[in-house]
Short mmCIF file of C-alpha atoms and ligand atoms in Angstrom, two decimals:
data_model
loop_
_atom_site.label_atom_id
_atom_site.label_comp_id
_atom_site.label_asym_id
_atom_site.label_seq_id
_atom_site.Cartn_x
_atom_site.Cartn_y
_atom_site.Cartn_z
CA UNK A 21 0.00 0.00 0.00
CA UNK A 22 1.15 3.53 -0.74
CA UNK A 23 2.66 5.44 2.13
CA UNK A 24 0.02 7.89 3.31
CA UNK A 25 2.58 10.65 3.84
CA UNK A 26 3.26 10.65 0.08
CA UNK A 27 -0.35 11.21 -0.84
CA UNK A 28 -0.97 14.60 -2.37
CA UNK A 29 -4.02 16.19 -3.85
CA UNK A 30 -3.66 17.24 -7.45
CA UNK A 31 -3.76 21.07 -7.37
CA UNK A 32 -6.17 21.12 -10.33
CA UNK A 33 -8.99 20.16 -7.93
CA UNK A 34 -10.42 23.28 -6.28
CA UNK A 35 -11.32 23.26 -2.60
CA UNK A 36 -14.98 23.29 -3.65
CA UNK A 37 -14.56 19.96 -5.46
CA UNK A 38 -17.04 17.29 -4.40
CA UNK A 39 -15.48 14.03 -3.21
CA UNK A 40 -17.99 11.33 -2.48
CA UNK A 41 -18.97 7.73 -2.19
CA UNK A 42 -22.07 6.26 -3.81
CA UNK A 43 -24.63 3.54 -3.13
CA UNK A 44 -28.19 2.70 -4.14
CA UNK A 45 -31.23 1.72 -2.08
CA UNK A 46 -31.89 -1.82 -3.28
CA UNK A 47 -28.21 -2.75 -3.17
CA UNK A 48 -27.65 -1.89 0.50
CA UNK A 49 -30.83 -1.22 2.48
CA UNK A 50 -32.31 -4.70 3.02
CA UNK A 51 -35.45 -4.52 5.22
CA UNK A 52 -37.51 -5.15 2.11
CA UNK A 53 -40.70 -5.83 4.00
CA UNK A 54 -40.16 -3.55 6.99
CA UNK A 55 -42.26 -0.50 7.93
CA UNK A 56 -44.69 -0.78 5.04
CA UNK A 57 -42.23 -0.95 2.14
CA UNK A 58 -43.89 -2.23 -1.04
CA UNK A 59 -42.38 -4.70 -3.45
CA UNK A 60 -40.13 -3.66 -6.34
CA UNK A 61 -39.37 -5.29 -9.68
CA UNK A 62 -35.99 -6.30 -8.27
CA UNK A 63 -37.66 -8.20 -5.40
CA UNK A 64 -39.67 -10.03 -8.03
CA UNK A 65 -36.76 -10.60 -10.39
CA UNK A 66 -34.68 -12.15 -7.60
CA UNK A 67 -37.36 -14.83 -7.26
CA UNK A 68 -36.92 -15.88 -10.90
CA UNK A 69 -34.87 -19.09 -10.89
CA UNK A 70 -31.45 -18.50 -12.43
CA UNK A 71 -31.80 -14.73 -12.61
CA UNK A 72 -29.22 -13.99 -9.90
CA UNK A 73 -25.93 -15.88 -10.16
CA UNK A 74 -25.79 -16.92 -6.50
CA UNK A 75 -29.56 -17.16 -6.05
CA UNK A 76 -29.47 -14.27 -3.59
CA UNK A 77 -31.79 -11.28 -3.12
CA UNK A 78 -31.95 -7.88 -1.43
CA UNK A 79 -33.85 -8.92 1.71
CA UNK A 80 -30.95 -8.21 4.03
CA UNK A 81 -28.18 -6.88 1.76
CA UNK A 82 -25.98 -4.62 3.96
CA UNK A 83 -28.79 -4.21 6.50
CA UNK A 84 -28.21 -0.49 6.03
CA UNK A 85 -31.82 0.32 6.96
CA UNK A 86 -31.15 -0.90 10.50
CA UNK A 87 -27.54 0.31 10.70
CA UNK A 88 -28.06 3.79 9.38
CA UNK A 89 -26.35 5.79 12.12
CA UNK A 90 -23.26 3.55 12.17
CA UNK A 91 -22.99 3.72 8.39
CA UNK A 92 -23.28 7.50 8.50
CA UNK A 93 -20.40 7.56 10.98
CA UNK A 94 -18.46 5.34 8.61
CA UNK A 95 -19.03 7.82 5.76
CA UNK A 96 -18.02 10.70 8.00
CA UNK A 97 -14.84 8.84 8.95
CA UNK A 98 -13.75 8.79 5.31
CA UNK A 99 -13.65 12.57 5.22
CA UNK A 100 -15.80 12.82 2.08
CA UNK A 101 -17.96 15.89 1.60
CA UNK A 102 -20.74 14.12 -0.35
CA UNK A 103 -22.79 10.94 -0.29
CA UNK A 104 -24.79 9.76 -3.28
CA UNK A 105 -27.72 7.50 -2.42
CA UNK A 106 -31.09 6.63 -3.92
CA UNK A 107 -34.59 6.71 -2.53
CA UNK A 108 -36.49 3.46 -2.81
CA UNK A 109 -39.73 4.40 -4.56
CA UNK A 110 -41.62 1.35 -3.15
CA UNK A 111 -40.48 2.29 0.36
CA UNK A 112 -41.96 5.77 0.20
CA UNK A 113 -44.93 5.11 -2.09
CA UNK A 114 -45.47 1.37 -1.98
CA UNK A 115 -47.86 0.98 -4.90
CA UNK A 116 -46.14 3.51 -7.14
CA UNK A 117 -49.26 5.65 -6.85
CA UNK A 118 -51.77 6.14 -4.04
CA UNK A 119 -50.80 6.70 -0.41
CA UNK A 120 -47.32 7.67 0.69
CA UNK A 121 -45.63 5.70 3.44
CA UNK A 122 -44.67 8.00 6.30
CA UNK A 123 -42.35 5.44 7.91
CA UNK A 124 -40.44 5.04 4.67
CA UNK A 125 -40.13 8.79 4.24
CA UNK A 126 -38.93 8.98 7.80
CA UNK A 127 -35.95 6.77 6.99
CA UNK A 128 -34.78 9.30 4.38
CA UNK A 129 -35.44 12.14 6.86
CA UNK A 130 -33.00 10.48 9.23
CA UNK A 131 -30.54 9.77 6.43
CA UNK A 132 -30.54 13.33 5.07
CA UNK A 133 -30.49 15.01 8.46
CA UNK A 134 -27.78 12.62 9.63
CA UNK A 135 -25.62 13.57 6.66
CA UNK A 136 -26.17 17.29 7.14
CA UNK A 137 -25.39 17.02 10.83
CA UNK A 138 -22.07 15.42 9.88
CA UNK A 139 -21.27 18.10 7.29
CA UNK A 140 -21.83 15.82 4.28
CA UNK A 141 -23.83 16.95 1.25
CA UNK A 142 -26.68 14.60 0.25
CA UNK A 143 -26.89 13.75 -3.49
CA UNK A 144 -30.27 12.13 -3.99
CA UNK A 145 -31.24 9.84 -6.89
CA UNK A 146 -34.94 9.16 -7.47
CA UNK A 147 -34.73 6.06 -9.62
CA UNK A 148 -31.93 3.55 -9.23
CA UNK A 149 -33.98 0.80 -10.93
CA UNK A 150 -36.32 -0.40 -8.13
CA UNK A 151 -39.67 0.38 -9.77
CA UNK A 152 -42.69 -0.51 -7.59
CA UNK A 153 -43.99 -3.92 -8.72
CA UNK A 154 -47.52 -2.64 -9.18
CA UNK A 155 -46.40 -0.36 -11.97
CA UNK A 156 -44.87 -3.29 -13.81
CA UNK A 157 -48.26 -5.03 -13.96
CA UNK A 158 -49.30 -2.55 -16.62
CA UNK A 159 -45.94 -2.65 -18.45
CA UNK A 160 -43.59 -0.60 -16.28
CA UNK A 161 -41.36 1.79 -18.20
CA UNK A 162 -42.67 0.50 -21.53
CA UNK A 163 -46.04 2.01 -20.60
CA UNK A 164 -46.60 5.78 -20.90
CA UNK A 165 -48.62 6.05 -17.65
CA UNK A 166 -45.42 5.32 -15.70
CA UNK A 167 -44.13 8.71 -16.83
CA UNK A 168 -46.90 10.47 -14.90
CA UNK A 169 -46.42 8.26 -11.85
CA UNK A 170 -42.72 9.12 -11.84
CA UNK A 171 -43.39 12.85 -12.10
CA UNK A 172 -45.75 12.64 -9.09
CA UNK A 173 -43.10 10.75 -7.15
CA UNK A 174 -40.40 13.26 -8.12
CA UNK A 175 -42.55 16.23 -7.09
CA UNK A 176 -43.41 14.60 -3.76
CA UNK A 177 -39.78 13.83 -2.93
CA UNK A 178 -38.67 17.31 -3.92
CA UNK A 179 -41.38 18.89 -1.78
CA UNK A 180 -40.23 16.90 1.21
CA UNK A 181 -36.45 16.88 0.77
CA UNK A 182 -35.52 19.25 -2.07
CA UNK A 183 -34.43 22.14 0.12
CA UNK A 184 -32.04 19.95 2.11
CA UNK A 185 -30.23 18.01 -0.63
CA UNK A 186 -27.38 19.21 -2.85
CA UNK A 187 -29.04 17.82 -5.96
CA UNK A 188 -31.73 15.53 -7.29
CA UNK A 189 -30.93 13.04 -10.05
CA UNK A 190 -33.95 11.71 -11.90
CA UNK A 191 -32.64 8.42 -13.28
CA UNK A 192 -29.55 6.33 -12.84
CA UNK A 193 -28.40 4.78 -16.13
CA UNK A 194 -31.54 4.67 -18.27
CA UNK A 195 -29.61 2.59 -20.87
CA UNK A 196 -29.18 -0.20 -18.33
CA UNK A 197 -32.83 -0.17 -17.30
CA UNK A 198 -34.09 -0.14 -20.86
CA UNK A 199 -31.56 -2.42 -22.56
CA UNK A 200 -30.67 -4.93 -19.86
CA UNK A 201 -34.16 -4.84 -18.30
CA UNK A 202 -36.47 -4.78 -21.33
CA UNK A 203 -34.41 -6.01 -24.29
CA UNK A 204 -31.89 -8.53 -23.00
CA UNK A 205 -33.97 -9.49 -19.97
CA UNK A 206 -30.89 -10.04 -17.77
CA UNK A 207 -31.97 -7.35 -15.27
CA UNK A 208 -35.40 -6.64 -13.81
CA UNK A 209 -38.08 -6.77 -15.08
CA UNK A 210 -36.62 -9.48 -17.33
CA UNK A 211 -38.52 -8.55 -20.49
CA UNK A 212 -37.05 -9.50 -23.89
CA UNK A 213 -38.49 -7.14 -26.46
CA UNK A 214 -36.54 -4.54 -28.39
CA UNK A 215 -39.66 -2.51 -29.10
CA UNK A 216 -40.47 -2.37 -25.36
CA UNK A 217 -36.88 -1.43 -24.55
CA UNK A 218 -36.88 1.45 -27.00
CA UNK A 219 -40.23 2.69 -25.73
CA UNK A 220 -38.95 2.34 -22.15
CA UNK A 221 -35.91 4.46 -22.98
CA UNK A 222 -38.17 7.14 -24.43
CA UNK A 223 -40.40 7.12 -21.35
CA UNK A 224 -37.41 7.32 -19.03
CA UNK A 225 -36.08 10.35 -20.89
CA UNK A 226 -39.51 11.97 -21.10
CA UNK A 227 -40.19 11.45 -17.40
CA UNK A 228 -36.80 13.00 -16.65
CA UNK A 229 -37.64 16.19 -18.59
CA UNK A 230 -41.18 16.45 -17.24
CA UNK A 231 -39.97 15.87 -13.68
CA UNK A 232 -37.48 18.72 -14.06
CA UNK A 233 -40.25 21.03 -15.25
CA UNK A 234 -42.67 19.99 -12.50
CA UNK A 235 -40.05 20.31 -9.75
CA UNK A 236 -39.06 23.77 -10.96
CA UNK A 237 -42.72 24.77 -11.28
CA UNK A 238 -43.16 24.25 -7.54
CA UNK A 239 -40.40 26.78 -6.91
CA UNK A 240 -37.66 24.34 -5.98
CA UNK A 241 -34.09 25.64 -6.19
CA UNK A 242 -32.52 22.17 -6.05
CA UNK A 243 -29.98 21.38 -8.74
CA UNK A 244 -31.38 18.84 -11.15
CA UNK A 245 -29.79 16.37 -13.52
CA UNK A 246 -29.51 12.80 -14.78
CA UNK A 247 -26.84 10.10 -14.53
CA UNK A 248 -25.79 8.20 -17.64
CA UNK A 249 -23.50 5.20 -18.07
CA UNK A 250 -21.21 6.09 -20.93
CA UNK A 251 -18.10 4.58 -22.50
CA UNK A 252 -15.89 5.45 -25.40
CA UNK A 253 -16.36 2.90 -28.19
CA UNK A 254 -13.23 1.64 -29.90
CA UNK A 255 -13.21 -0.38 -33.07
CA UNK A 256 -11.43 -3.74 -32.69
CA UNK A 257 -9.82 -3.33 -36.13
CA UNK A 258 -9.71 -0.75 -38.92
CA UNK A 259 -12.04 -2.83 -41.08
CA UNK A 260 -15.02 -1.03 -42.57
CA UNK A 261 -17.44 -3.41 -40.84
CA UNK A 262 -15.91 -2.95 -37.39
CA UNK A 263 -15.81 0.83 -37.77
CA UNK A 264 -19.43 0.99 -38.95
CA UNK A 265 -20.54 -1.22 -36.05
CA UNK A 266 -18.61 1.01 -33.63
CA UNK A 267 -20.47 4.10 -34.87
CA UNK A 268 -23.79 2.29 -34.41
CA UNK A 269 -22.91 1.07 -30.90
CA UNK A 270 -21.86 4.60 -29.96
CA UNK A 271 -25.23 5.71 -31.30
CA UNK A 272 -27.13 3.22 -29.15
CA UNK A 273 -25.27 3.91 -25.89
CA UNK A 274 -24.04 7.50 -26.04
CA UNK A 275 -25.91 9.48 -28.70
CA UNK A 276 -29.29 7.82 -28.02
CA UNK A 277 -29.29 9.58 -24.63
CA UNK A 278 -27.04 12.59 -25.18
CA UNK A 279 -28.66 13.81 -28.41
CA UNK A 280 -32.24 14.06 -27.10
CA UNK A 281 -31.09 15.54 -23.79
CA UNK A 282 -28.89 18.20 -25.37
CA UNK A 283 -30.06 18.52 -28.98
CA UNK A 284 -33.72 17.56 -28.72
CA UNK A 285 -33.65 14.69 -31.24
CA UNK A 286 -32.77 11.01 -31.50
CA UNK A 287 -29.79 10.14 -33.74
CA UNK A 288 -31.06 9.41 -37.24
CA UNK A 289 -28.73 6.44 -37.88
CA UNK A 290 -30.07 4.64 -34.81
CA UNK A 291 -33.68 5.47 -35.69
CA UNK A 292 -33.10 4.01 -39.13
CA UNK A 293 -31.47 0.92 -37.62
CA UNK A 294 -34.46 0.41 -35.30
CA UNK A 295 -37.00 0.53 -38.13
CA UNK A 296 -40.42 -0.53 -36.82
CA UNK A 297 -39.08 -0.60 -33.26
CA UNK A 298 -38.43 3.17 -33.29
CA UNK A 299 -40.14 4.91 -30.36
CA UNK A 300 -43.67 6.31 -30.51
CA UNK A 301 -43.20 9.99 -29.81
CA UNK A 302 -45.96 12.50 -29.06
CA UNK A 303 -45.92 16.21 -29.85
CA UNK A 304 -43.90 18.10 -27.27
CA UNK A 305 -41.97 15.04 -26.03
CA UNK A 306 -38.63 15.99 -27.52
CA UNK A 307 -38.74 19.56 -26.22
CA UNK A 308 -39.59 18.25 -22.75
CA UNK A 309 -36.66 15.81 -22.81
CA UNK A 310 -34.28 18.66 -23.69
CA UNK A 311 -35.27 20.73 -20.63
CA UNK A 312 -31.97 22.25 -19.45
CA UNK A 313 -30.22 20.53 -16.56
CA UNK A 314 -28.02 21.99 -13.82
CA UNK A 315 -25.47 19.18 -13.86
CA UNK A 316 -24.83 15.84 -15.47
CA UNK A 317 -23.55 12.67 -13.85
CA UNK A 318 -21.34 10.21 -15.69
CA UNK A 319 -20.83 6.65 -14.51
CA UNK A 320 -17.63 5.26 -15.98
CA UNK A 321 -16.14 1.82 -15.56
CA UNK A 322 -14.38 0.95 -18.83
CA UNK A 323 -14.30 1.41 -22.58
CA UNK A 324 -16.05 -0.89 -25.08
CA UNK A 325 -14.22 -2.57 -27.92
CA UNK A 326 -16.48 -3.34 -30.87
CA UNK A 327 -16.12 -6.04 -33.45
CA UNK A 328 -18.81 -6.52 -36.11
CA UNK A 329 -18.46 -10.29 -35.79
CA UNK A 330 -19.04 -10.00 -32.04
CA UNK A 331 -15.71 -11.78 -31.61
CA UNK A 332 -14.00 -9.39 -29.20
CA UNK A 333 -13.02 -10.66 -25.77
CA UNK A 334 -11.56 -8.19 -23.29
CA UNK A 335 -8.63 -10.39 -22.39
CA UNK A 336 -7.30 -9.92 -25.96
CA UNK A 337 -6.20 -6.40 -25.11
CA UNK A 338 -3.69 -7.59 -22.52
CA UNK A 339 -4.89 -4.88 -20.14
CA UNK A 340 -5.67 -5.76 -16.53
CA UNK A 341 -9.31 -6.81 -16.06
CA UNK A 342 -11.56 -6.38 -13.05
CA UNK A 343 -13.56 -9.29 -11.65
CA UNK A 344 -16.43 -8.20 -13.91
CA UNK A 345 -14.13 -8.89 -16.86
CA UNK A 346 -13.98 -5.18 -17.65
CA UNK A 347 -10.70 -3.66 -18.85
CA UNK A 348 -8.98 -1.18 -16.56
CA UNK A 349 -8.80 1.75 -18.96
CA UNK A 350 -8.58 5.12 -17.17
CA UNK A 351 -7.60 7.07 -20.29
CA UNK A 352 -11.08 6.26 -21.62
CA UNK A 353 -12.55 8.47 -18.89
CA UNK A 354 -10.51 11.48 -20.04
CA UNK A 355 -11.44 10.74 -23.65
CA UNK A 356 -15.14 10.47 -22.78
CA UNK A 357 -15.31 13.63 -20.67
CA UNK A 358 -13.47 15.67 -23.30
CA UNK A 359 -15.80 14.35 -25.99
CA UNK A 360 -18.96 15.20 -24.01
CA UNK A 361 -17.58 18.67 -23.40
CA UNK A 362 -16.70 19.14 -27.08
CA UNK A 363 -19.77 17.60 -28.76
CA UNK A 364 -22.50 18.82 -26.41
CA UNK A 365 -23.22 21.93 -24.41
CA UNK A 366 -23.05 20.00 -21.18
CA UNK A 367 -23.57 21.60 -17.78
CA UNK A 368 -20.88 20.97 -15.13
CA UNK A 369 -20.27 17.25 -14.79
CA UNK A 370 -19.67 14.82 -11.96
CA UNK A 371 -18.25 11.34 -12.15
CA UNK A 372 -21.10 9.86 -10.13
CA UNK A 373 -19.77 6.28 -10.18
CA UNK A 374 -16.36 4.78 -10.76
CA UNK A 375 -14.76 1.76 -9.15
CA UNK A 376 -13.86 -1.85 -9.59
CA UNK A 377 -14.80 -5.34 -8.43
CA UNK A 378 -11.77 -7.27 -7.28
CA UNK A 379 -11.24 -10.41 -5.22
CA UNK A 380 -10.73 -9.27 -1.65
CA UNK A 381 -9.61 -11.19 1.37
CA UNK A 382 -9.62 -10.02 4.94
CA UNK A 383 -6.27 -10.80 6.59
CA UNK A 384 -5.67 -9.78 10.19
CA UNK A 385 -8.40 -7.20 9.95
CA UNK A 386 -7.02 -5.62 6.75
CA UNK A 387 -7.96 -5.86 3.09
CA UNK A 388 -4.99 -5.08 0.86
CA UNK A 389 -6.95 -4.18 -2.25
CA UNK A 390 -4.02 -2.73 -4.19
CA UNK A 391 -5.82 -3.20 -7.51
CA UNK A 392 -8.83 -1.15 -6.45
CA UNK A 393 -6.67 1.52 -4.89
CA UNK A 394 -4.69 1.85 -8.15
CA UNK A 395 -7.91 1.81 -10.15
CA UNK A 396 -9.40 4.69 -8.18
CA UNK A 397 -6.16 6.70 -8.12
CA UNK A 398 -5.67 6.36 -11.88
CA UNK A 399 -9.25 7.38 -12.63
CA UNK A 400 -8.99 10.44 -10.40
CA UNK A 401 -5.89 11.33 -12.40
CA UNK A 402 -7.92 10.84 -15.60
CA UNK A 403 -10.49 13.36 -14.30
CA UNK A 404 -7.65 15.80 -13.57
CA UNK A 405 -6.41 15.28 -17.12
CA UNK A 406 -9.85 16.16 -18.52
CA UNK A 407 -9.94 19.28 -16.35
CA UNK A 408 -6.54 20.34 -17.68
CA UNK A 409 -8.12 20.12 -21.11
CA UNK A 410 -10.87 22.53 -20.11
CA UNK A 411 -13.70 20.21 -19.03
CA UNK A 412 -15.87 21.59 -16.20
CA UNK A 413 -15.86 18.90 -13.52
CA UNK A 414 -17.41 19.42 -10.09
CA UNK A 415 -17.05 16.10 -8.37
CA UNK A 416 -15.96 12.48 -8.24
CA UNK A 417 -17.69 9.66 -6.38
CA UNK A 418 -16.39 6.15 -5.81
CA UNK A 419 -18.64 3.20 -6.46
CA UNK A 420 -19.14 1.98 -3.85
CA UNK A 421 -19.09 2.77 -0.16
CA UNK A 422 -19.86 -0.84 0.75
CA UNK A 423 -19.68 -4.27 -0.86
CA UNK A 424 -23.29 -4.83 -1.79
CA UNK A 425 -25.90 -6.64 -3.88
CA UNK A 426 -24.41 -6.37 -7.37
CA UNK A 427 -27.67 -7.04 -9.28
CA UNK A 428 -27.56 -10.22 -11.37
CA UNK A 429 -24.09 -10.98 -9.94
CA UNK A 430 -25.55 -11.16 -6.43
CA UNK A 431 -23.00 -10.81 -3.65
CA UNK A 432 -20.25 -12.45 -5.68
CA UNK A 433 -18.77 -9.20 -6.97
CA UNK A 434 -17.39 -6.77 -4.41
CA UNK A 435 -17.16 -3.10 -5.37
CA UNK A 436 -16.90 -1.57 -1.89
CA UNK A 437 -14.01 0.41 -0.51
CA UNK A 438 -15.40 -0.92 2.76
CA UNK A 439 -15.58 -4.71 3.07
CA UNK A 440 -18.82 -6.24 4.33
CA UNK A 441 -18.91 -9.66 5.94
CA UNK A 442 -22.42 -10.69 4.93
CA UNK A 443 -22.64 -13.25 7.76
CA UNK A 444 -21.93 -10.80 10.56
CA UNK A 445 -22.47 -7.45 8.76
CA UNK A 446 -19.08 -6.36 10.03
CA UNK A 447 -17.59 -3.47 8.05
CA UNK A 448 -13.81 -3.31 7.49
CA UNK A 449 -12.10 -0.43 5.75
CA UNK A 450 -10.11 -1.72 2.80
CA UNK A 451 -6.74 -0.12 1.97
CA UNK A 452 -8.50 1.79 -0.85
CA UNK A 453 -10.77 3.46 1.72
CA UNK A 454 -7.82 4.33 3.93
CA UNK A 455 -5.98 5.77 0.93
CA UNK A 456 -9.05 7.78 -0.15
CA UNK A 457 -9.46 9.16 3.38
CA UNK A 458 -5.75 10.02 3.54
CA UNK A 459 -5.98 11.82 0.21
CA UNK A 460 -8.97 13.84 1.38
CA UNK A 461 -7.30 14.76 4.62
CA UNK A 462 -4.16 15.80 2.69
CA UNK A 463 -6.47 17.93 0.53
CA UNK A 464 -7.97 19.62 3.56
CA UNK A 465 -4.53 20.38 4.95
CA UNK A 466 -3.30 21.73 1.61
CA UNK A 467 -6.33 24.01 1.28
CA UNK A 468 -6.07 25.34 4.78
CA UNK A 469 -2.35 25.99 4.23
CA UNK A 470 -3.18 27.90 1.05
CA UNK A 471 -5.70 29.87 2.97
CA UNK A 472 -3.21 30.59 5.74
CA UNK A 473 -0.59 31.79 3.29
CA UNK A 474 -3.17 33.99 1.56
CA UNK A 475 -4.07 35.51 4.88
CA UNK A 476 -0.44 36.21 5.72
CA UNK A 477 0.16 37.72 2.30
C1 FCB B 574 -23.66 0.55 -12.33
C2 FCB B 574 -24.81 0.69 -11.37
C3 FCB B 574 -24.46 0.45 -9.94
C4 FCB B 574 -23.46 -0.68 -9.78
C5 FCB B 574 -22.30 -0.51 -10.72
C6 FCB B 574 -21.23 -1.56 -10.60
O1 FCB B 574 -24.15 0.20 -13.58
O2 FCB B 574 -25.38 1.97 -11.47
O3 FCB B 574 -25.64 0.23 -9.24
O4 FCB B 574 -24.09 -1.88 -9.94
O5 FCB B 574 -22.74 -0.45 -12.04
#
């Protein structure tokens, strides 16, 4: 492990920079049937045989619901100034519409107040995939009514918490929900229909824009935005086929979301490719989607290498791979951020998720996760590199605070900078967490020194 006395903060990061850790409700809370919480599509999906690699579910997860105060102390101990979390829609409005659940809302009261009391800014996400089951009965995100239900939910949460949080994110990774959930069927709700997936993506985007308008209409001053999962796409070879496929894949992942949000239209090459599966769009939809945002969140894990024959395997590159089989490719983050800044009129950006799954072992109360530490350090450097090239970045958040329920991978993949023993729920800081905390405390010292020298001068 690196010697903590050598850790320095890169001077490109201003003292206002947001340093955080991120989680999501379903992945850590547990307590899925406590205090009136309703069921979500992820509770249902976990019951589908074979859906989750280790047959697990979110019933207990990190038991965060019952360990809130201790976990808040843990976050405080890291020295971060921000915590990104999501509200569980079925916990606060169990049926997706109808009555709100006061006990569920109360949990987020305690969470937000607990953060503020500890000097940590709350970054709230409305939808990190756990749609109330009742809304799936009529088609979930593939159904236009869900847009209205989401806007009601967004308005209600803003009314209650908007004034106390640093920002509200509408959706986390709409591509994942639409494509993995409704086209490939490997994530909840497990639907396999391209037409449904495309319609779901349109409804997610539309509900984002309408939620922004409705929240602002009630006078809220909260900063509003969305979080997208984006990657640079690299062609496996220079062949015409591989290059053409790379352009299309970039269209489906990056431009399909960025173009409507920032240019008010879907990319024409992807529309043409979709043919009869193109989305049904009503008058006014595109303008609503392009409602200006205050910030944008980018989740970055790796690049994608595209081969028209589908023959690419990550290990071919010779780069280190994480346990997910994803290449460690920090320069892709710089490339992506610079591209977003150049091609779109983006508002200030945050890296809202970045991290790696690695095999960890606890030895004498320590977890020497050198690979994760290096991964995080190199990606922070990649953000600095983008800033040197003129990109407006306001924050960086590690995924994740805790080892947690990694969706279809169950508990087999550990992304936490804090280790969780799922038998005992014991939390152990990994070396990456200690390094991150040391870096943040070095940052604080450097800033206060700067301040002191300014005062003397
Ligand atoms: C992202 C998700 C997050 C987590 C990481 C590893 O796609 O937003 O919940 O699962 O991947």
